[in-house]
């Protein structure tokens, strides 16, 4: 009973790693080429190859060590590279306003 539950957990973990890698590959493919250079990150081709290999490993090679290495690459892309290229591409998450705006309006420096 316990072993079948562990097998289900590993299957769900594998599915989660595959979905995260597919999402990262899609986001990498849809980002602009020049945004990678402007953000001082590796090239778009590099990330497409790394994330493509990660998706292939998750689909066809059930070796946990390789899947974990791919998961690390996917997390690096999602946490470091994607926010940098998203900010360069004009999607910085701000809704207008300047950098001195606070939660209740602009900060005047105490004037």
Tab-separated table of C-alpha atoms in Angstrom, residues 47-92:
chain	number	residue	atom	x	y	z
A	47	UNK	CA	17.949	28.488	-23.247
A	48	UNK	CA	15.906	26.834	-25.986
A	49	UNK	CA	18.435	23.994	-26.180
A	50	UNK	CA	18.708	23.550	-22.395
A	51	UNK	CA	14.954	23.651	-21.828
A	52	UNK	CA	14.278	21.462	-24.865
A	53	UNK	CA	16.663	18.831	-23.503
A	54	UNK	CA	14.910	19.117	-20.146
A	55	UNK	CA	11.516	18.441	-21.733
A	56	UNK	CA	12.951	15.487	-23.704
A	57	UNK	CA	14.562	14.012	-20.578
A	58	UNK	CA	11.321	14.331	-18.626
A	59	UNK	CA	9.400	12.635	-21.442
A	60	UNK	CA	11.750	9.878	-22.546
A	61	UNK	CA	14.492	9.232	-19.950
A	62	UNK	CA	13.159	8.347	-16.491
A	63	UNK	CA	16.447	9.046	-14.688
A	64	UNK	CA	15.791	11.125	-11.599
A	65	UNK	CA	19.302	12.651	-11.577
A	66	UNK	CA	18.869	14.065	-15.090
A	67	UNK	CA	15.355	15.238	-14.276
A	68	UNK	CA	16.596	17.088	-11.202
A	69	UNK	CA	19.398	18.717	-13.228
A	70	UNK	CA	16.761	19.851	-15.723
A	71	UNK	CA	14.575	21.100	-12.891
A	72	UNK	CA	17.449	23.246	-11.626
A	73	UNK	CA	17.907	24.738	-15.108
A	74	UNK	CA	14.165	25.366	-15.363
A	75	UNK	CA	14.067	27.078	-11.976
A	76	UNK	CA	17.063	29.259	-12.909
A	77	UNK	CA	15.245	30.330	-16.064
A	78	UNK	CA	11.959	31.038	-14.290
A	79	UNK	CA	13.474	32.875	-11.305
A	80	UNK	CA	16.420	34.729	-12.853
A	81	UNK	CA	16.244	34.952	-16.638
A	82	UNK	CA	12.513	35.351	-17.262
A	83	UNK	CA	11.994	38.332	-14.907
A	84	UNK	CA	15.025	40.080	-16.418
A	85	UNK	CA	13.886	39.651	-20.026
A	86	UNK	CA	10.297	40.450	-19.029
A	87	UNK	CA	11.438	43.754	-17.544
A	88	UNK	CA	13.525	44.566	-20.629
A	89	UNK	CA	10.604	43.721	-22.928
A	90	UNK	CA	8.411	46.315	-21.262
A	91	UNK	CA	6.447	44.134	-18.888
A	92	UNK	CA	8.006	45.269	-15.647
